Coordinates of C-alpha atoms and ligand atoms in Angstrom, one line a residue:
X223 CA 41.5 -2.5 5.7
X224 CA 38.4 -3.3 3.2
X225 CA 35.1 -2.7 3.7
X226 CA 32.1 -2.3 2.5
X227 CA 29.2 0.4 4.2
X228 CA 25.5 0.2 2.9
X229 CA 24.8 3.7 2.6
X230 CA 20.6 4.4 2.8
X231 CA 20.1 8.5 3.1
X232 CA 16.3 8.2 3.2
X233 CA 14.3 10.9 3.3
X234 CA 14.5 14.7 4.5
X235 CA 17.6 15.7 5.4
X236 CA 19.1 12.3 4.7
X237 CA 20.7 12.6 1.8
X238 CA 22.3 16.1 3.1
X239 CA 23.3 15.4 6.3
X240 CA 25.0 11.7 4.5
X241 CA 26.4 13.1 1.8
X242 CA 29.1 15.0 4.6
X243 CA 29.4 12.0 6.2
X244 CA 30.4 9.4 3.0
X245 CA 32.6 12.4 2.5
X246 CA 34.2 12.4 5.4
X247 CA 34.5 8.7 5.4
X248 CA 36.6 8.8 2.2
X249 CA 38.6 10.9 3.2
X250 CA 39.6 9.1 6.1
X251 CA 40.3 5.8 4.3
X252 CA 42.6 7.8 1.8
X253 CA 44.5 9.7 5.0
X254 CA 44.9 6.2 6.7
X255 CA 45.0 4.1 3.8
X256 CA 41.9 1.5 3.5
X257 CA 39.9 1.1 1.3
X258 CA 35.9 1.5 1.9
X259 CA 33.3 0.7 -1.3
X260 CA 30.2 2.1 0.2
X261 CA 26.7 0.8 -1.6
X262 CA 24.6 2.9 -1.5
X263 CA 20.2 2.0 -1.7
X264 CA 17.1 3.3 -0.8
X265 CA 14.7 3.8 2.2
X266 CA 11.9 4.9 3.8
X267 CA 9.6 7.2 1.7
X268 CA 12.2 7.7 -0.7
X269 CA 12.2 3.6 -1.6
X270 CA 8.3 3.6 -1.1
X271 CA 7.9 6.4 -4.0
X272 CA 10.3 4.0 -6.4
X273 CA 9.2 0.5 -5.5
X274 CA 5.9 0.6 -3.3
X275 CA 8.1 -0.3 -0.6
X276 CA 9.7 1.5 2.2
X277 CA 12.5 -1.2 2.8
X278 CA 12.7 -3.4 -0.6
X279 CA 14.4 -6.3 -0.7
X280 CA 17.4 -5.2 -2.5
X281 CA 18.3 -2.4 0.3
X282 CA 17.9 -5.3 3.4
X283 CA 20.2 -7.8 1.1
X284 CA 22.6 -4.8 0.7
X285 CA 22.6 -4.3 4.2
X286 CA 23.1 -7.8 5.2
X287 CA 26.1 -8.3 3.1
X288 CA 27.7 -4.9 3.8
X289 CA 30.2 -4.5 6.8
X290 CA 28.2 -1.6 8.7
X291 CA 24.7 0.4 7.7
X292 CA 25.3 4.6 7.6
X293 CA 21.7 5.5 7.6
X294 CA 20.5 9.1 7.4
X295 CA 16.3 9.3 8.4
X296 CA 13.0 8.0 7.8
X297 CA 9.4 10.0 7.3
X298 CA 8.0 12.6 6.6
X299 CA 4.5 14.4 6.3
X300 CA 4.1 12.5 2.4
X301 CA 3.9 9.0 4.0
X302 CA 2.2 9.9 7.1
X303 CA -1.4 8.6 5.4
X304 CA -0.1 5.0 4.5
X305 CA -1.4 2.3 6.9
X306 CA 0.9 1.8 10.1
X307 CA 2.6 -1.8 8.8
X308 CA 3.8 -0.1 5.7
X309 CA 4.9 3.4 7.1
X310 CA 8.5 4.4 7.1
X311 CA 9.1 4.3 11.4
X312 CA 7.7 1.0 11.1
X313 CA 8.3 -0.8 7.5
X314 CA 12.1 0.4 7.3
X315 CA 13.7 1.0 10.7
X316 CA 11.5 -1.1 13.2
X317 CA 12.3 -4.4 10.1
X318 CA 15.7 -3.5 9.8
X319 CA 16.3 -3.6 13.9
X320 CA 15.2 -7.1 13.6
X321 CA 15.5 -8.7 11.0
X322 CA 19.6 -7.6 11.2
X323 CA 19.7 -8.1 15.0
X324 CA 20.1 -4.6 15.9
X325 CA 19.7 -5.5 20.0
X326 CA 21.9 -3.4 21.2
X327 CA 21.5 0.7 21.0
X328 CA 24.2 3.0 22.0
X329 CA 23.1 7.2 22.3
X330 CA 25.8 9.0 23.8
X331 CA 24.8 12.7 25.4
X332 CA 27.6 15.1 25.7
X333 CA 27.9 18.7 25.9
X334 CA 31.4 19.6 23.5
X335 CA 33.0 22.2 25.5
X336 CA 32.2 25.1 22.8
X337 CA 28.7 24.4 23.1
X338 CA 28.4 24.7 27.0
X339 CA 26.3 27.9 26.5
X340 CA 23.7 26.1 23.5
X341 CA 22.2 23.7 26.9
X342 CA 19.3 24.3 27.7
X343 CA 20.2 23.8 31.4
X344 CA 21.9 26.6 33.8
X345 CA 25.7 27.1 33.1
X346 CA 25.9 25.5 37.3
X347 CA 23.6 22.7 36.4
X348 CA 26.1 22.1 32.8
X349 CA 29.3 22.1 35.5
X350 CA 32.4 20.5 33.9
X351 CA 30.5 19.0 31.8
X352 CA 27.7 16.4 30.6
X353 CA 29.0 13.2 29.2
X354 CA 26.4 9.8 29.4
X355 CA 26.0 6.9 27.2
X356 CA 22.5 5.5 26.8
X357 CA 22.7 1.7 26.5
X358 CA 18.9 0.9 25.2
X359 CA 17.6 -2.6 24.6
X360 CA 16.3 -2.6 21.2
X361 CA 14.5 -5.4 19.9
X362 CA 12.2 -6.6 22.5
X363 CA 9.6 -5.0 25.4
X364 CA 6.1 -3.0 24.3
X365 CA 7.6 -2.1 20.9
X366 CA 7.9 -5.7 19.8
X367 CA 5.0 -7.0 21.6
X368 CA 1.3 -8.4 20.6
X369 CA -0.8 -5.0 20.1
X370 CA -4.4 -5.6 19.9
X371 CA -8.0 -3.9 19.9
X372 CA -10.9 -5.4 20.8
X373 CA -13.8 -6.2 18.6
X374 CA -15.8 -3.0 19.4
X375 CA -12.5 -0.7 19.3
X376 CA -13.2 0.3 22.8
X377 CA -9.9 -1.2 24.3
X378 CA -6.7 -1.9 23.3
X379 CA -3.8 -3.8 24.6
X380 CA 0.0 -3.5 24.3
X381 CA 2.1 -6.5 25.3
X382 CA 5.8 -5.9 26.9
X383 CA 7.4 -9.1 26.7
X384 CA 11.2 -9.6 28.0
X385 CA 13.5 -12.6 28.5
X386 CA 16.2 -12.9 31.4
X387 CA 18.3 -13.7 28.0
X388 CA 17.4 -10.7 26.1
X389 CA 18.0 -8.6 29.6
X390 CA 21.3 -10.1 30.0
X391 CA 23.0 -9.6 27.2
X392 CA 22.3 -5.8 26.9
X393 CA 23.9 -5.7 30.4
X394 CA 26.7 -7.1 29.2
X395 CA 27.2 -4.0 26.3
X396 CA 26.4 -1.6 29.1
X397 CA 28.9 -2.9 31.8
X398 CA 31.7 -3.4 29.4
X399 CA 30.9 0.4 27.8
X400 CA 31.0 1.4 31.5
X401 CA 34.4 0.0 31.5
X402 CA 35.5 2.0 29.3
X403 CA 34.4 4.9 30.6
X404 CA 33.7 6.0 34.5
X405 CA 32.6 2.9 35.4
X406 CA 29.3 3.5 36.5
X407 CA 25.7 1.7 35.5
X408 CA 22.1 3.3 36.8
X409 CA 19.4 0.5 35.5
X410 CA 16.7 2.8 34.7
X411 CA 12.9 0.6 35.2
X412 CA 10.0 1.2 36.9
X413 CA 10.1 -2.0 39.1
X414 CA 7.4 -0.4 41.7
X415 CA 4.9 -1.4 39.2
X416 CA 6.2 -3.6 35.9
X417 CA 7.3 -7.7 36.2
X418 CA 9.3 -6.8 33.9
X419 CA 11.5 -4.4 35.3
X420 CA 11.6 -6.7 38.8
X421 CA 12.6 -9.2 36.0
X422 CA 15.6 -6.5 34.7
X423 CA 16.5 -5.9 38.0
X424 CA 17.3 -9.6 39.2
X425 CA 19.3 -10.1 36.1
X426 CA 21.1 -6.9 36.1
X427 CA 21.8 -7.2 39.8
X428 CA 23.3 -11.0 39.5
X429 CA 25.3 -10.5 36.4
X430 CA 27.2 -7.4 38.0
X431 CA 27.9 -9.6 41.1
X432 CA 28.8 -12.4 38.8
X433 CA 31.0 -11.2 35.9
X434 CA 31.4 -7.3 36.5
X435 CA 32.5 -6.4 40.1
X436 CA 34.6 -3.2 39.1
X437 CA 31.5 -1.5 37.5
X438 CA 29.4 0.6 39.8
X439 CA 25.5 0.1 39.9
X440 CA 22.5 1.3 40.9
X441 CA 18.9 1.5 39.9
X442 CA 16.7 4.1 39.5
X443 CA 12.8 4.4 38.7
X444 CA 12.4 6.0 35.3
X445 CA 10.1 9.1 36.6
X446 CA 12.9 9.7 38.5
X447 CA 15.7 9.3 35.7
X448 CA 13.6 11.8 33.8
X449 CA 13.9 14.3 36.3
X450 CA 17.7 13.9 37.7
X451 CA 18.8 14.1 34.1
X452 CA 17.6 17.7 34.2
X453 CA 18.4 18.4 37.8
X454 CA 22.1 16.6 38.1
X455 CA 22.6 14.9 34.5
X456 CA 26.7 14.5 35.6
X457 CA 25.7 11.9 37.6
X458 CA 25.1 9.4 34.9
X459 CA 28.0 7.8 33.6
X460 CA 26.1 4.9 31.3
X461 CA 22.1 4.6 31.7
X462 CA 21.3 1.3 31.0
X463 CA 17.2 0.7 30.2
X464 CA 14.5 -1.1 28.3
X465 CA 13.5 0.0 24.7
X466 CA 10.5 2.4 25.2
X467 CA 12.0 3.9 28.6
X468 CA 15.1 4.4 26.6
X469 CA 13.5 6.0 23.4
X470 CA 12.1 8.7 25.4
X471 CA 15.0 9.3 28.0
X472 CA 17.7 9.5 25.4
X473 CA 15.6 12.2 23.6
X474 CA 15.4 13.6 26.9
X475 CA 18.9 13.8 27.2
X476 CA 19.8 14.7 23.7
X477 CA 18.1 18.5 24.4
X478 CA 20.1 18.6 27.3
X479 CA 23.2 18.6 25.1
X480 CA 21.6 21.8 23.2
X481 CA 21.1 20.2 20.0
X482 CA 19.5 16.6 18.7
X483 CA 21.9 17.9 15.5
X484 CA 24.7 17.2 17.6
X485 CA 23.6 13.5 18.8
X486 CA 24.9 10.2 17.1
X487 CA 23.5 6.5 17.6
X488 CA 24.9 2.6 16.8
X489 CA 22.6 -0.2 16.9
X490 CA 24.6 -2.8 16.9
X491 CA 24.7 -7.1 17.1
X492 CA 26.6 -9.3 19.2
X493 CA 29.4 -9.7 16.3
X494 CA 30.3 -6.2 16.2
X495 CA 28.0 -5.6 12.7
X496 CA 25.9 -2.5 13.3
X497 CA 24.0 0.4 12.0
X498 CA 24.8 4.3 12.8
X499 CA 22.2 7.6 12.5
X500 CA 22.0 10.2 14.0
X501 CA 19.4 10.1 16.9
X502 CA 17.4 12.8 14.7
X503 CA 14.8 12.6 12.1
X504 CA 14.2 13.9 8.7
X505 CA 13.3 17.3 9.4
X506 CA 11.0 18.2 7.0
X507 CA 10.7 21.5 7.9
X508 CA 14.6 22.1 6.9
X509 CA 15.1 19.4 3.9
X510 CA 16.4 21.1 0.9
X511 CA 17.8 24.4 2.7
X512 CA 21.0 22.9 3.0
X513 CA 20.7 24.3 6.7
X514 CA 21.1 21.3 8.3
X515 CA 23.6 20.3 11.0
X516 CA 25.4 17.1 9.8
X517 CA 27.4 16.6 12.8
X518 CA 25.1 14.0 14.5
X519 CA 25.7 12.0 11.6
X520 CA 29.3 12.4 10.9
X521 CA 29.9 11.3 14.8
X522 CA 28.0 8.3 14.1
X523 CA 30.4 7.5 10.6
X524 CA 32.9 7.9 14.2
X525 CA 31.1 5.7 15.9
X526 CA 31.2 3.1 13.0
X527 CA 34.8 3.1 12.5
X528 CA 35.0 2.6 16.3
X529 CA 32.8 0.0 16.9
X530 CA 32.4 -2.1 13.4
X531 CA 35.8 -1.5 12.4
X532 CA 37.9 -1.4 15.2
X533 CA 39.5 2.3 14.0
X534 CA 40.2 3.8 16.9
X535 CA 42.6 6.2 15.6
X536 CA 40.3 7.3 13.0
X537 CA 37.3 7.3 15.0
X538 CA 39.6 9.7 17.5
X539 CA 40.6 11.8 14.7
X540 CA 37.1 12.6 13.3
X541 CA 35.8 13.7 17.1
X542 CA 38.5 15.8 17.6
X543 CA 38.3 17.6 13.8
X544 CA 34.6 17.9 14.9
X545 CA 35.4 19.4 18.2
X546 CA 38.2 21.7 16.6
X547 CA 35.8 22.7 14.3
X548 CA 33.4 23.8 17.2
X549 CA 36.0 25.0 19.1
X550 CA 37.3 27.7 15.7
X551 CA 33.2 29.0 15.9
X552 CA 32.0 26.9 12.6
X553 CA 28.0 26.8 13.7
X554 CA 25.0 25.7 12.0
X555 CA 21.6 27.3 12.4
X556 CA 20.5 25.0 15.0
X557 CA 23.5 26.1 17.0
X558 CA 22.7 29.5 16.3
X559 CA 25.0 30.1 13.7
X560 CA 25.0 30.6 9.7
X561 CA 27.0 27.8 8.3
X562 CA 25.6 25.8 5.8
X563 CA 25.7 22.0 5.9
X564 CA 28.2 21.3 3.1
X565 CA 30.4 24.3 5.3
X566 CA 30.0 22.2 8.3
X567 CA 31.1 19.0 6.8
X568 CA 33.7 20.9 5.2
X569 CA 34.8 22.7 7.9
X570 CA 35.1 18.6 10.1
X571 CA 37.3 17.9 6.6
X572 CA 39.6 20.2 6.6
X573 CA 40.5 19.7 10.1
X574 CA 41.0 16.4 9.5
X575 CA 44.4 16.4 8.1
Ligands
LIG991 P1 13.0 15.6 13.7 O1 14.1 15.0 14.5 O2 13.1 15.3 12.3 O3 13.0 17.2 13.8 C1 12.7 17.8 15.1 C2 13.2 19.3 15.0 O4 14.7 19.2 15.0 C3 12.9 20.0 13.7 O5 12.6 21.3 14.0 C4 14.1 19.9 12.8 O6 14.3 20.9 11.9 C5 15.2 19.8 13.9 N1 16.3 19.0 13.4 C6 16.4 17.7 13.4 N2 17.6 17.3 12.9 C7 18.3 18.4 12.7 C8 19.6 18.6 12.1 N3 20.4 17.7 11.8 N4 20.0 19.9 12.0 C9 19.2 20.9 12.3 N5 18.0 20.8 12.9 C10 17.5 19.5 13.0 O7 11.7 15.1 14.3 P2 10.2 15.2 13.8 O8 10.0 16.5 13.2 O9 9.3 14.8 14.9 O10 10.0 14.1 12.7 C11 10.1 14.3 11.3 C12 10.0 13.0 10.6 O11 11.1 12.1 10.9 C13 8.8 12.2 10.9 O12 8.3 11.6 9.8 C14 9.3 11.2 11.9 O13 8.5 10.0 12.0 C15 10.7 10.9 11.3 N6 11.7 10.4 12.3 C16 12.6 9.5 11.8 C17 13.6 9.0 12.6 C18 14.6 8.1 12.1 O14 14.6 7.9 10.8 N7 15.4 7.4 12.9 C19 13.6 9.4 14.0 C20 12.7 10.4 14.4 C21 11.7 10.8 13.6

């Protein structure tokens, strides 16, 4: 198979924590025999200290033409001072989302079997295990909305607009992702107060009863969601939510897991095109130790192969050479062991075959 994967490290940790990953990517063409030209551009702070631009034109072309997007992370305390509009968060990734169709955002949570004891939660509460998939609507709701101040600053007003369209067809990506796992949805809203979520709820509700019979549902309030996923988290099979509720829960649910160095992402379009990071950002406070844990990232170079590319073997093979890797003791700091970044990745390589 050829391919071709726009590779934008950014800023931080990026170009560590990507680095592994490309490498890991090559060497699973050359072990199953396809042949993947990545192109690689800049972002965030990085592209804004080059070209006056977090997201130049050349990087969205490059994306846009490419197959799939491996990005690393955005930000970081040099860019903080530029106005809102033309700040990393918001130039780069917010643009990108959109302008490439990103609707659909897929964070699974899961607790690898050597890491039971880096949870935060008690070994009871962990079980058998923890193992959920976010399904968060990405383009649309407060995020996307008309955000205005009044004339004398003294109120402000954030719109959160959403279509029975727009709610449908990331429905559709969480029933069919339920399908492939335990066959479960929970609709996370807070229908009690928001139009919107009543909106969510009527869609979500006739679709299932239309076009996905097999697939459990049920729908929860989102103050509650934020509570049982500390209290009984192996309930949830796939969450399915709206863009801010789902920004907060999956980071919710990413400590839960023990580390957000562990936790990859795939924003993806209708087509199958998408864009994988980590859920993570640039971590400032570690770039250039070569500390950081590049796993996150390397699972979403899995999730890439699995979902862009249809590679299901080679998707398969990097989890378990990650897992294995886990399972022989190979930590990073964040998982409260020494290994460097480059010894992670390594360390996934090796056990690759
Ligand atoms: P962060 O995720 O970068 O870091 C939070 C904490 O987790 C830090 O202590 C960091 O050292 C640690 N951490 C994160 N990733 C790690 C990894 N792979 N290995 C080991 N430890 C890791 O969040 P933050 O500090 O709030 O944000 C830093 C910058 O990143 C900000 O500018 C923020 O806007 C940006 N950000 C970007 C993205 C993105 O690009 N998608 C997402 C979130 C935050």
């Amino acid at each position: 198979m050829k391919k071709t994967i726009a590779v934008i490290a950014g800023d931080g940790i990026g170009p560590e924590i990507v680095g592994e990953a490309v490498m890991v990517l090559k060497q699973v063409a050359e072990k199953f025999g396809h042949d993947f030209a990545f192109d690689e551009k800049l972002v965030g702070g990085a592209a804004y200290d080059a070209c006056g631009d977090c997201l130049p034109d050349a990087t969205l072309a490059a994306c846009r033409s490419a197959d799939a997007v491996l990005l690393g992370a955005v930000g970081g305390p040099k860019w903080d001072s530029l106005p809102g509009p033309q700040r990393p968060e918001k130039r780069a990734l917010l643009t990108l989302r959109k302008e490439l169709g990103l609707f659909a955002n897929l964070r699974p949570a899961k607790v690898w079997a050597p890491l039971r004891d880096a949870s935060p939660l008690k070994a009871e509460i962990v079980g058998e295990g923890i193992d959920l998939l976010v399904v968060r609507e990405l383009t649309g709701g407060v995020y996307f909305g008309e955000h205005s101040r009044a004339a004398d600053g003294l109120s402000a007003l954030d719109k959160m607009p959403y279509s029975a369209a727009e709610v449908e067809r990331i429905a559709r990506v969480a029933f069919a992702s339920a399908a492939k796992r335990r066959g479960r949805v929970t609709c996370v809203d807070k229908a009690n107060v928001l139009e919107t979520s009543r909106l969510w709820r009527e869609v979500v509700e006739r679709l299932q009863a239309e076009s996905y019979r097999s697939i459990a549902l049920d729908f929860m309030y989102v103050d509650n969601a934020a509570m049982q996923l500390v209290r009984a988290p192996g309930r949830f099979d796939v969450i399915l939510t709206e863009n801010m509720f789902g920004d907060i829960l999956s980071d919710e649910a990413s400590q839960i897991t023990g580390s957000i160095g562990m936790l990859p992402s795939a924003s993806l379009r209708a087509d199958g095109f998408g864009m994988y990071e980590p859920i993570h950002g640039s971590a400032p406070d570690i770039a250039g130790r070569g500390i950081a844990n590049p796993l996150a990232t390397i699972l979403s170079a899995a999730m890439l192969l699995r979902h862009s590319f249809g590679l299901v073997a080679e998707a398969d093979a990097v989890e378990s050479a990650v897992g294995r890797a886990l399972a022989d003791g190979v930590r990073t700091n964040d998982l409260g062991g020494a290994a460097t970044c480059a010894e992670m990745g390594a360390a996934v390589r090796s056990r690759l075959g």
